[in-house]
Coordinates of C-alpha atoms in Angstrom, one line a residue:
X1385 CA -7.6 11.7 19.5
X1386 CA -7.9 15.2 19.5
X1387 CA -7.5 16.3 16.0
X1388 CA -8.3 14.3 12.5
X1389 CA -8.9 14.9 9.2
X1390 CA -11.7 13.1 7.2
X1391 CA -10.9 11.9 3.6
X1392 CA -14.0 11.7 1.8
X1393 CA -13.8 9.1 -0.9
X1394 CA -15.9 10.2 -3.8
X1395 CA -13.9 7.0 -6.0
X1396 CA -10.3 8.6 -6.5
X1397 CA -7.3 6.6 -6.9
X1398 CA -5.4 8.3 -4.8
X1399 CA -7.8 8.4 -1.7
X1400 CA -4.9 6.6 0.2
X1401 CA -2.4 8.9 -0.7
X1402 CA -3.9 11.5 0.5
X1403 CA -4.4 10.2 3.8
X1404 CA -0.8 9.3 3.8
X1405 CA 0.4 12.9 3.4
X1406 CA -1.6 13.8 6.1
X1407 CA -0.7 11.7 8.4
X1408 CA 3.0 12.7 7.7
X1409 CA 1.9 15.8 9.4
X1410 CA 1.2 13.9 12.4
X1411 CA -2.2 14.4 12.1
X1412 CA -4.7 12.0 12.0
X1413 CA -6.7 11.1 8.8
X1414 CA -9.6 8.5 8.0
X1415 CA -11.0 7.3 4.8
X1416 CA -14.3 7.0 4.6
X1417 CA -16.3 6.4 1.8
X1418 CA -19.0 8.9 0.7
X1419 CA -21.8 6.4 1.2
X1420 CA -21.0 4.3 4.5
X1421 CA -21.0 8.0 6.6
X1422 CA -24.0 10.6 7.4
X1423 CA -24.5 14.1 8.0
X1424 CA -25.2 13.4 11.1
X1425 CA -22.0 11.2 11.6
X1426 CA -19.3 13.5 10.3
X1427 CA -20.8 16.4 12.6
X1428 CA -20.8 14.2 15.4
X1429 CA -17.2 13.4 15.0
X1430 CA -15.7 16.5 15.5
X1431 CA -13.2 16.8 12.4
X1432 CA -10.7 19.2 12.2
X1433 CA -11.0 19.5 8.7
X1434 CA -12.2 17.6 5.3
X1435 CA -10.6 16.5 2.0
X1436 CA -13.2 15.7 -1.0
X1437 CA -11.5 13.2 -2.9
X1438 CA -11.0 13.2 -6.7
X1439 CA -12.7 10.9 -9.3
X1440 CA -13.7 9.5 -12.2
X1441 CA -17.2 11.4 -13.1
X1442 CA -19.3 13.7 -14.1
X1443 CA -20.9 15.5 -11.5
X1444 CA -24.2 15.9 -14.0
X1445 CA -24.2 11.9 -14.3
X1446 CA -26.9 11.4 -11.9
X1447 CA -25.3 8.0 -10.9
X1448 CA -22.0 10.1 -10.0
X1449 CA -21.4 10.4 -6.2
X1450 CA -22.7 13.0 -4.5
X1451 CA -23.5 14.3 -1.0
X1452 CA -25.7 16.7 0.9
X1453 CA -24.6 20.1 0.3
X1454 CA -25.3 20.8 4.0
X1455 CA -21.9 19.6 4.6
X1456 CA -21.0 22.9 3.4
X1457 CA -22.4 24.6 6.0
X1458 CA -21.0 22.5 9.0
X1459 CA -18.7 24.9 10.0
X1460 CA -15.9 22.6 9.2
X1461 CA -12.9 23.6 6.8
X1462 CA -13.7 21.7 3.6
X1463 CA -10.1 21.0 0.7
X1464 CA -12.1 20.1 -2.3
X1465 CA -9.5 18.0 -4.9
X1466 CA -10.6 17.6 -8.9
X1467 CA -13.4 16.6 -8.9
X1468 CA -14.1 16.9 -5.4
X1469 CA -13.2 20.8 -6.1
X1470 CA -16.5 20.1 -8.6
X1471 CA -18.5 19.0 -6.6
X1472 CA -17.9 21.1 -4.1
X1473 CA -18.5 24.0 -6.9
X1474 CA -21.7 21.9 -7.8
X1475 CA -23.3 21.8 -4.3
X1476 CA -22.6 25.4 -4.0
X1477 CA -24.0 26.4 -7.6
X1478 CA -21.2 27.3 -9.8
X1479 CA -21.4 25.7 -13.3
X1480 CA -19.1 23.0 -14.1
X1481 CA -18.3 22.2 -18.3
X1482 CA -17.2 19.8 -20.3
X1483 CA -13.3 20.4 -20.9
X1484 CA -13.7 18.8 -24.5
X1485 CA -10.7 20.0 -26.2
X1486 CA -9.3 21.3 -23.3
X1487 CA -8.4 18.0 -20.8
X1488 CA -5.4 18.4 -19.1
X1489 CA -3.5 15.2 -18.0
X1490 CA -0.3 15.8 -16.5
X1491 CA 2.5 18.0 -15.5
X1492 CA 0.7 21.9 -16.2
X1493 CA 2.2 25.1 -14.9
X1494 CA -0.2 26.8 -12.9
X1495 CA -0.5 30.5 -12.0
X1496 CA -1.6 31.1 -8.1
X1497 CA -2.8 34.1 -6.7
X1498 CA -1.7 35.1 -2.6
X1499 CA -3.5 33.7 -0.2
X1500 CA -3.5 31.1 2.5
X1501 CA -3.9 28.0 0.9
X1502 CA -0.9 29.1 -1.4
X1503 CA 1.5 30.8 1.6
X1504 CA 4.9 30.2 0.4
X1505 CA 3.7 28.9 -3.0
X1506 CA 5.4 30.8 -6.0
X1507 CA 3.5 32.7 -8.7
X1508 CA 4.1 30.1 -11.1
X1509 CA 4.6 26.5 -10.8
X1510 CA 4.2 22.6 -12.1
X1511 CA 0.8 21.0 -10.7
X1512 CA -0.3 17.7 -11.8
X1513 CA -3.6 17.8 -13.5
X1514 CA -6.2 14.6 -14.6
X1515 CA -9.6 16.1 -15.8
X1516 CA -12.4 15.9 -18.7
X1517 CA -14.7 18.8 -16.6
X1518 CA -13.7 21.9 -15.5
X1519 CA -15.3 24.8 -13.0
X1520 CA -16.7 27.1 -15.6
X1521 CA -17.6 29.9 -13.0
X1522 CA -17.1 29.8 -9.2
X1523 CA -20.3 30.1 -7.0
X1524 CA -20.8 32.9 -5.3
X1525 CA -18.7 33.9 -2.4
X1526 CA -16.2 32.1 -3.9
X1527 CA -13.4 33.3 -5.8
X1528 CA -10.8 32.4 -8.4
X1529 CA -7.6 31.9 -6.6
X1530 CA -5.4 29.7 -9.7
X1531 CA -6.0 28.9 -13.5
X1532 CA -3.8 27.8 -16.0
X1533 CA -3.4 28.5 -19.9
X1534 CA -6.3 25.7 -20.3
X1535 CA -8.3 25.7 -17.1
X1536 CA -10.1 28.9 -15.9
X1537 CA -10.4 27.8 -12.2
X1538 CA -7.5 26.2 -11.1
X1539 CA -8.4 26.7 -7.5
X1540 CA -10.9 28.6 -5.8
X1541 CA -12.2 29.8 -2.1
X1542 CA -14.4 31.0 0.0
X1543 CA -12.5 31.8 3.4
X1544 CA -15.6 33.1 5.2
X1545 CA -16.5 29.4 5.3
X1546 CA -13.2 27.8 5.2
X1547 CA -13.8 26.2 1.9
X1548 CA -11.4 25.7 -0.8
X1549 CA -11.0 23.9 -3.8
X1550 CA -8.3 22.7 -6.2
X1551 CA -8.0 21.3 -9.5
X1552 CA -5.0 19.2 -9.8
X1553 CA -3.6 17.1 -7.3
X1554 CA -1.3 18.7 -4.5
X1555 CA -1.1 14.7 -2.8
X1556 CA 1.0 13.9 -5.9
X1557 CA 4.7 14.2 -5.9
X1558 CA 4.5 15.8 -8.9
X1559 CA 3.1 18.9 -8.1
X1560 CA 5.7 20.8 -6.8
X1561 CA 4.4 22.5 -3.7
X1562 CA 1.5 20.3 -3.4
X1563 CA 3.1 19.4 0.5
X1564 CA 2.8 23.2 0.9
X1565 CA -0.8 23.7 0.2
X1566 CA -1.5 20.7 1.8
X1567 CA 0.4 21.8 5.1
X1568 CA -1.4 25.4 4.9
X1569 CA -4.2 24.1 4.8
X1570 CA -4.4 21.5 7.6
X1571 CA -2.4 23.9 10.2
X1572 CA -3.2 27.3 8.7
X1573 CA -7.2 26.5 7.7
X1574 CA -8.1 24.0 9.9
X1575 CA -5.9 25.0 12.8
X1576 CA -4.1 21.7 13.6
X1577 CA -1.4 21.2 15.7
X1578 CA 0.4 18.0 14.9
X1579 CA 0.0 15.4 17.4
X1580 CA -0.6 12.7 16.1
X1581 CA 2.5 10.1 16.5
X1582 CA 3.3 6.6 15.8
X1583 CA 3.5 6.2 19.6
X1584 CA -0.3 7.0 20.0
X1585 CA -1.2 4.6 17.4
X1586 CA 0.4 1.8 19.7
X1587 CA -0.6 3.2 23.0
X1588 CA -4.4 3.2 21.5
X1589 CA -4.3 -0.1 19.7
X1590 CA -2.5 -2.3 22.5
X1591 CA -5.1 -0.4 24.8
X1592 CA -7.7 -1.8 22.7
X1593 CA -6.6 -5.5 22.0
X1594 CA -5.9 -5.9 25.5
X1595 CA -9.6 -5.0 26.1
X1596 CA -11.2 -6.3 23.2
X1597 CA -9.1 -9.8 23.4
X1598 CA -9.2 -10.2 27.2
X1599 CA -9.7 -13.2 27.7
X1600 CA -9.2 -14.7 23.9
X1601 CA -7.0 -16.8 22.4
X1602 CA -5.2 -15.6 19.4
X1603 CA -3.8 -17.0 16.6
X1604 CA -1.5 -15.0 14.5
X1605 CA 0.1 -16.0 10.6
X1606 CA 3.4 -15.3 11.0
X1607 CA 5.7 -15.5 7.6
X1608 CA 8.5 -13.3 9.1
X1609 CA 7.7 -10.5 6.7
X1610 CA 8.2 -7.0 8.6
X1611 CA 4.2 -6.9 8.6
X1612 CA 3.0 -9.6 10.4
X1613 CA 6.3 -9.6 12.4
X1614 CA 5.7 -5.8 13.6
X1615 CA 1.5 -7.0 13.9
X1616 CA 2.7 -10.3 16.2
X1617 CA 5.2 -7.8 18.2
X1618 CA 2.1 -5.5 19.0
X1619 CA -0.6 -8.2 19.9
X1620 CA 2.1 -9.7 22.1
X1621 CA 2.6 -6.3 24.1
X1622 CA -1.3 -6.3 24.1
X1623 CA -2.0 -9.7 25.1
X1624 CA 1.0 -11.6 25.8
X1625 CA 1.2 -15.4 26.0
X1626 CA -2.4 -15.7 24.8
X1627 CA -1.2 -15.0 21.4
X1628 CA 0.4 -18.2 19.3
X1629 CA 2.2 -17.2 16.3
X1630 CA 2.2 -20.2 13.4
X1631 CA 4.6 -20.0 10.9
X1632 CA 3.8 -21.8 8.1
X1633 CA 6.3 -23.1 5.6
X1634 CA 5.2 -23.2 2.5
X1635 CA 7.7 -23.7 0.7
X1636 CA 7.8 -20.7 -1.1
X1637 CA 10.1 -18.8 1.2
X1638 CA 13.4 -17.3 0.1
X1639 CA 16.4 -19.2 0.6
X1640 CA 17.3 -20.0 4.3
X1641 CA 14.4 -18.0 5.3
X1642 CA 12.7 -20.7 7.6
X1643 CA 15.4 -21.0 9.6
X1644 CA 15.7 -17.6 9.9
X1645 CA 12.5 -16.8 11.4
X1646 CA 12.2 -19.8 14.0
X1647 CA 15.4 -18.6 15.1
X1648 CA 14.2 -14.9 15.8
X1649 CA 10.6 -15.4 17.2
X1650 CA 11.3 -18.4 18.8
X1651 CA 14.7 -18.1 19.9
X1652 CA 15.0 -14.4 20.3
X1653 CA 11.7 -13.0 21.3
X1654 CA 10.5 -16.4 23.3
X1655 CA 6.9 -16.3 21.8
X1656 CA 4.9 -18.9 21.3
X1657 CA 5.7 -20.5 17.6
X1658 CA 4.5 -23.7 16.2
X1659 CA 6.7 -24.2 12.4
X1660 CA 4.6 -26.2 10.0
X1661 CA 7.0 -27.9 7.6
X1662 CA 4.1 -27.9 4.5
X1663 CA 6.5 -27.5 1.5
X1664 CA 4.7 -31.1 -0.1
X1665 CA 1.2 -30.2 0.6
X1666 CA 1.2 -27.0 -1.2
X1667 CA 3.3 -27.8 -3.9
X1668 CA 0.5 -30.9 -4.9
X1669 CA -2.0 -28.4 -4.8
X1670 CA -0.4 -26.0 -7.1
X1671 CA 0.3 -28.7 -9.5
X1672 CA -0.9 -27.6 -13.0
X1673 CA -2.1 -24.6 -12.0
X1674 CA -0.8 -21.5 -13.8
X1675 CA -2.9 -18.5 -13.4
X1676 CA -1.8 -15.8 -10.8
X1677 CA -5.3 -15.3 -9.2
X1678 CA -5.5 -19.4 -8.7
X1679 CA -2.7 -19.3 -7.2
X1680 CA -3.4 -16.6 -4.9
X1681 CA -6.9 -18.2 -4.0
X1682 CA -5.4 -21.2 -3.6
X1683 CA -2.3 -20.4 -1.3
X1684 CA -4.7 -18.1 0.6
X1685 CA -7.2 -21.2 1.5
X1686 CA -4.5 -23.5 2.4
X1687 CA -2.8 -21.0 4.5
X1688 CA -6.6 -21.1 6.4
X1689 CA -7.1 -24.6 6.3
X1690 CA -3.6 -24.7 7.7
X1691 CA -4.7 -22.3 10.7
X1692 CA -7.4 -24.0 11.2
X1693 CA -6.0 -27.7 11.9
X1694 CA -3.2 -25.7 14.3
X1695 CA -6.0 -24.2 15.8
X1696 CA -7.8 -27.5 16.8
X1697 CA -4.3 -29.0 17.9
X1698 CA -3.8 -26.1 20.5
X1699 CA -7.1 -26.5 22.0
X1700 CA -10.0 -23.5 21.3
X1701 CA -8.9 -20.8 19.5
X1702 CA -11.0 -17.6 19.3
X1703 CA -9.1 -15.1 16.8
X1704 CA -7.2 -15.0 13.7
X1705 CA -4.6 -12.4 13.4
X1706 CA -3.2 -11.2 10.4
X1707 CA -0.8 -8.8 9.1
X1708 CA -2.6 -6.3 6.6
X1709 CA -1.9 -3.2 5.9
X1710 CA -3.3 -0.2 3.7
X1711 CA -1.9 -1.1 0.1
X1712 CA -3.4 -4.7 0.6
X1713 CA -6.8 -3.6 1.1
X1714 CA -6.6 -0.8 -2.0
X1715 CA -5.3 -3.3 -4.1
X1716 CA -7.5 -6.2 -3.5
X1717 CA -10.7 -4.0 -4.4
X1718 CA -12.0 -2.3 -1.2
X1719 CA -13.6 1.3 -0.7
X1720 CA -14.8 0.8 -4.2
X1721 CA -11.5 0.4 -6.1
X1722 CA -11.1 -2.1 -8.6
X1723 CA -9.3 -5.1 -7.8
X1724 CA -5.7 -5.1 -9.2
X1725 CA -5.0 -8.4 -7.3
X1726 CA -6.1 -10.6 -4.5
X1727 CA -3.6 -10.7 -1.6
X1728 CA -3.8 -13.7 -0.1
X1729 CA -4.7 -12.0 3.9
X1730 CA -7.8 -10.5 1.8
X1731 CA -9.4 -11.4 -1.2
X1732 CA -7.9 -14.6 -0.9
X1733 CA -9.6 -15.6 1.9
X1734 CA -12.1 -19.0 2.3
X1735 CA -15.6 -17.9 2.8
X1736 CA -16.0 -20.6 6.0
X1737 CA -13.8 -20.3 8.8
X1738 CA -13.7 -21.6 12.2
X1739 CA -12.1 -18.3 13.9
X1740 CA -14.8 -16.0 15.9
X1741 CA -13.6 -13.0 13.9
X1742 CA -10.3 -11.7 12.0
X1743 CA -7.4 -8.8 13.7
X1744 CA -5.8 -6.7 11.4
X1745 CA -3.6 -4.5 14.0
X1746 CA -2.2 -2.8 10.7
X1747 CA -4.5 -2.2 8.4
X1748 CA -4.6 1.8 8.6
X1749 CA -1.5 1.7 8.4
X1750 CA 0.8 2.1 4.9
X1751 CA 4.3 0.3 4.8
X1752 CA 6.7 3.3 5.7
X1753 CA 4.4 3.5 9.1
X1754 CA 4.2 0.1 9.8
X1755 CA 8.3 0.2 9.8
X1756 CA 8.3 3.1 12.3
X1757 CA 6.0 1.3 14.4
X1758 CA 7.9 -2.0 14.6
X1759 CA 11.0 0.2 15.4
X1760 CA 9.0 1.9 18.4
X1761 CA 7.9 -1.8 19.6
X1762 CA 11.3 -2.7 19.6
X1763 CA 12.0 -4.9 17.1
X1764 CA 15.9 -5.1 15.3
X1765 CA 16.5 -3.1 12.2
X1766 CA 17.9 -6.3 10.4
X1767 CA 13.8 -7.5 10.9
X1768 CA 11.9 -4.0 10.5
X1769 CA 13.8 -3.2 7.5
X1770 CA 13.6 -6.5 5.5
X1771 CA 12.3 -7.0 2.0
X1772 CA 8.9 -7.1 1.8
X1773 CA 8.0 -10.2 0.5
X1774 CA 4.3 -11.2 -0.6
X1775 CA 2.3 -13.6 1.1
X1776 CA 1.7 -16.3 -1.9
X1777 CA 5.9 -16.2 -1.6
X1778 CA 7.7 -17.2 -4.6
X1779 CA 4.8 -18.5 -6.3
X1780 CA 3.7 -15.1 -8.1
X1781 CA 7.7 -14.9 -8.8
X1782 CA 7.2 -17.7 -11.0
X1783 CA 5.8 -17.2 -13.9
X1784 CA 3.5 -20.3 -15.4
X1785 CA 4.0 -23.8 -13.2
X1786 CA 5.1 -24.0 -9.5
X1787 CA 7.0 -26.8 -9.1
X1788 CA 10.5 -28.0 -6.7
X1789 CA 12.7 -27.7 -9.7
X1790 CA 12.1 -23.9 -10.1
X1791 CA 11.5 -22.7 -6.6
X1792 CA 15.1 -24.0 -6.0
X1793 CA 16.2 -21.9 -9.1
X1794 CA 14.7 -19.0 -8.1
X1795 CA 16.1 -19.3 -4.6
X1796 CA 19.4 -19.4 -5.7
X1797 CA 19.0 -16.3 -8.1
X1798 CA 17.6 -14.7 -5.9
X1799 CA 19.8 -14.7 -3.1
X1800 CA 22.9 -14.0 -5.7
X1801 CA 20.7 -10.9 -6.8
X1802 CA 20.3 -9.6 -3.7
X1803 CA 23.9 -10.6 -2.3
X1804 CA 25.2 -8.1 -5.2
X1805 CA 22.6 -5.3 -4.5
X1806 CA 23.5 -5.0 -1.4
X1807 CA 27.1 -5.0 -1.9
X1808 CA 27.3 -2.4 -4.9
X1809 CA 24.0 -0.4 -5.0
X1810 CA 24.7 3.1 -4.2
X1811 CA 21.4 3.7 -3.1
X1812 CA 19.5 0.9 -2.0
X1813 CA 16.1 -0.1 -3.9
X1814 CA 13.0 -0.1 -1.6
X1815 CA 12.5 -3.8 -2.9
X1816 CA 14.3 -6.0 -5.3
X1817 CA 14.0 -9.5 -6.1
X1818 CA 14.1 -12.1 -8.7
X1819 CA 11.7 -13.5 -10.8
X1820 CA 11.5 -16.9 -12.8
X1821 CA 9.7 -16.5 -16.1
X1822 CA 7.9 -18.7 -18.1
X1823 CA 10.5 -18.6 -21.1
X1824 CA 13.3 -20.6 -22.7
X1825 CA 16.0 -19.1 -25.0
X1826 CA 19.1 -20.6 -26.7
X1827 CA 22.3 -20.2 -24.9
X1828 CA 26.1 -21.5 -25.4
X1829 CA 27.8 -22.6 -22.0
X1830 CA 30.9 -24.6 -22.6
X1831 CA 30.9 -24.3 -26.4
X1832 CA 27.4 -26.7 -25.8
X1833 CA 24.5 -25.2 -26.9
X1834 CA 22.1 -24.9 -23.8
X1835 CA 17.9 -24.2 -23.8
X1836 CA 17.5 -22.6 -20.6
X1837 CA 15.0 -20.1 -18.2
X1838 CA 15.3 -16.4 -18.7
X1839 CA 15.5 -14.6 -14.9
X1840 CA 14.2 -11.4 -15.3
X1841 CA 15.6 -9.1 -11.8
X1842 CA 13.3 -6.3 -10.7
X1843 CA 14.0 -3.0 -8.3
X1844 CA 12.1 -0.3 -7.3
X1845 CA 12.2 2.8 -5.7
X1846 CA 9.1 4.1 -3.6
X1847 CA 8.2 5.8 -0.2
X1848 CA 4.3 3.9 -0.2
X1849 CA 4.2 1.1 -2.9
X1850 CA 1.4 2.6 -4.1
X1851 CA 3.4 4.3 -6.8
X1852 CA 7.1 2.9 -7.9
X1853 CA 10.1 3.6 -10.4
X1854 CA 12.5 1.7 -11.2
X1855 CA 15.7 1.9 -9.5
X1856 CA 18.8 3.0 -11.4
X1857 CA 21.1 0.0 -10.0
X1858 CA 24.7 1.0 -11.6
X1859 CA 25.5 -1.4 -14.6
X1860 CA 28.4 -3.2 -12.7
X1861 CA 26.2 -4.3 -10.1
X1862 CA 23.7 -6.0 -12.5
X1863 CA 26.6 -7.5 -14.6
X1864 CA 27.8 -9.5 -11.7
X1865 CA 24.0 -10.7 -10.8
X1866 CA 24.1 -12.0 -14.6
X1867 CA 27.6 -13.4 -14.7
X1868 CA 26.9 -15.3 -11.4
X1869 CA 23.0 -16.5 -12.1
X1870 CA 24.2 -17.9 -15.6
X1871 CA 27.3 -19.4 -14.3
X1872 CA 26.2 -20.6 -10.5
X1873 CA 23.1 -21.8 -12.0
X1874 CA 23.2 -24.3 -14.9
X1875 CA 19.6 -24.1 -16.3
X1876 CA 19.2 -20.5 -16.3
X1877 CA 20.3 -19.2 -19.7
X1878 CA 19.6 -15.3 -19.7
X1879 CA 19.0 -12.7 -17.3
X1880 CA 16.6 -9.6 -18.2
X1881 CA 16.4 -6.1 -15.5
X1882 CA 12.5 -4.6 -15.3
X1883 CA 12.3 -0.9 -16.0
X1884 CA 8.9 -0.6 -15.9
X1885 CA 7.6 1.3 -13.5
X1886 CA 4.2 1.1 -11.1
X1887 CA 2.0 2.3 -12.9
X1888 CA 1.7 0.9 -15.4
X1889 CA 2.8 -2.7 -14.1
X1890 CA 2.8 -3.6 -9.9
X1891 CA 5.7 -4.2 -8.3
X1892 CA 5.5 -8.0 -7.9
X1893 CA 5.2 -9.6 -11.9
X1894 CA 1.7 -11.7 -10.6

């Protein structure tokens, strides 16, 4: 790899994102956080560039994070981003301030002056801003490139050093030439080329496995999902037959589903696949058990357990392989974020297993890039370009109780939900689904009055799933999901449509 970008995480929430929109230059980018690399370590690297992240301190809290300023002086282009644009004026010895009265949060119109971080950038435009401090005076050799009606240093730079810094957030879609700025400065600053493709990821990672597992028995969860599918298509290129995918049944699949992924690995693909019909054993130890995380914790240790018993069936088994990718991790609390949720291929995890160690092929890798690389392994659009479906299934789509009586509800509302999407959206959601809720309402079917579930249908639109909206399905559409659910399916009384968006809610309702 010739050329990356290092994104240093000083406790941002969007540390991911900005990788992302790097990497959709074809250039490389790695998170690391500000305390698990040296000095020593990022000069040794050779890095094209680096992006301070943003975050939520003070950079006079003597707890905040900070680094040696020496880092300045590397000789490598440096993007400071709020308060990484802070600390960066910090090291160097500007003053930093309170904003007290004057936080901006939000869309703000900025005013930029000419220069190369802003080539092609209009005088005036909307940045997204999220900041309590503020860069009182730049440090010298720097100078004030930006500022807004509230913020005196909107941006600033010293291009004798290749050092830059910015306010608000250009990785946000909200800023309006934040892809811009970003582009000048990893081509224009730090003199990248681009060449980073999905097709090097592969090349590199089967390169690796097939050294790494030589020799190694793997076994890999496989729920048919595009991740673990596009994960078992890559491990099989890197190691072939010693990789035995195990698709466990839960049942807590969509409707038909099962059937459906025998049929492809199996039958299609001629991997090796062992189906474990486990629908009874999971639903008796759900029973009574109504909180999300529980659930989570719970499906994630019988999914191990599960492995594990395969395991010993098929003789010694060295690796587990599993299908996580980039949101997972964020979400279930690594790098220092805090935990939204457990996912059930993370957090969810047993602490004793009987595997040598755990693959995660994927887990650099956010959902739009894990897409283009199952198409470059070769596997069908009608597979890549599924639903994403979580891991713990249907069981954080029902709200309260998981029992046989409502997964079959759901299934059937479910597939009626999406059989309608897909015939009369105009623009197809990025993920829909239905969900099962916890609550009973009066209804009249047949001049009888009825006491039945509310289905609540969800859809959103989003290029990462870190952020989503809602999707804007067209009215008719969602009245013939309603007419069908409450007709088709006797015990479902009322049907609700989500329009909240992520944040402040997630995608999936547990």
């Amino acid at each position: 790899m010739n050329e990356k970008i290092l994104v240093l995480d000083f406790g941002g929430q969007y540390d991911q994102l900005i990788a992302r929109r790097v990497r959709e230059h074809h250039v490389y980018a790695e998170i690391k956080d500000y305390t698990g690399i040296s000095l020593d370590e990022i000069r040794g690297e050779n890095y094209s560039g680096i992006i301070f992240t943003g975050g939520p301190n003070s950079v006079y809290d003597e707890t905040s994070p900070h680094y040696d300023p020496a880092i300045l002086d590397l000789g490598i282009p440096i993007l400071g981003i709020c308060y990484g644009a802070q600390l960066m004026a910090y090291m160097a010895g500007g003053t930093i301030c309170s904003a007290e009265d004057s936080s901006e949060y939000g869309k703000t119109r900025v005013s930029v002056r000419p220069g190369q971080l802003f080539a092609g950038v209009p005088d005036e435009s909307i940045c997204w801003m999220s900041h309590t401090d503020y860069i009182q005076s730049a440090p010298d050799g720097f100078t004030i490139i930006a500022e807004t009606s509230k913020c005196p240093c909107a941006a600033m730079q010293d291009p004798r050093r290749n050092l830059y810094g910015v306010q608000f957030h250009p990785e946000v879609a909200h800023t309006e030439y934040g892809t811009t700025m970003l582009h000048n400065f990893i081509f224009g600053v730090c003199g990248c080329k681009g060449e980073w493709k999905m097709d090097d990821f592969i090349e590199r990672s089967v390169s690796r496995y097939r050294s790494e597992l030589k020799g190694k028995k793997v076994l890999l969860g496989l729920s048919g999902g595009v991740d673990s599918s596009v994960a078992a298509a890559l491990l099989y290129k890197a190691i072939g037959d010693d990789l035995t995918c195990v698709f466990v049944d839960h049942g807590l699949l969509r409707k038909d589903e099962g059937d459906f992924v025998e049929k492809t690995f199996k039958g299609r693909f001629g991997m090796n696949m062992i189906r474990v019909n486990a629908e009874a054993h999971f639903l008796e130890k759900l029973a009574g058990v109504t909180e999300p995380e529980q659930k989570r914790k719970i499906i994630g240790e019988e999914f191990i357990r599960t492995f594990e018993a395969e395991a010993k069936k098929l003789g010694k088994i060295h690796v587990l392989a599993q299908g996580t990718i980039y949101p997972d991790v964020v979400e279930s609390g690594k790098g220092g974020s805090a935990t939204i949720k457990s996912h059930h291929n993370v957090g969810g995890l047993p602490e004793r297993m009987d595997f040598e160690r755990i693959v995660e092929p994927l887990a650099d890798l956010f959902k739009d890039e894990v897409r283009e690389a199952g198409v470059k392994l070769g596997l069908p659009d009608e597979l890549v370009y599924r639903q994403p479906f979580p891991g713990p299934g249907l069981a954080v789509r029902i709200i309260g109780e998981i029992t046989k009586e409502k997964l079959d509800l759901l299934r059937d509302a479910d597939a009626i939900f999406r059989e309608e999407t897909d015939r009369g959206a105009v623009r197809m959601p990025n993920q829909y689904f239905a969900v099962l809720t916890d609550m009973r309402s009066v209804g009249v079917k047949g001049d009888a009055r009825t006491y039945g579930y509310t289905c609540a249908l969800r859809a959103v639109d989003t290029d990462d799933f870190m952020t989503a909206q809602w999707s804007r399905i067209p009215y008719e559409v969602l009245e013939r999901a309603s007419s069908r659910i409450t007709n088709e399916i006797g015990q479902i009384t009322r049907v609700v449509y989500d329009i909240t968006s992520k944040p402040p809610a997630t995608v999936e309702w547990e």
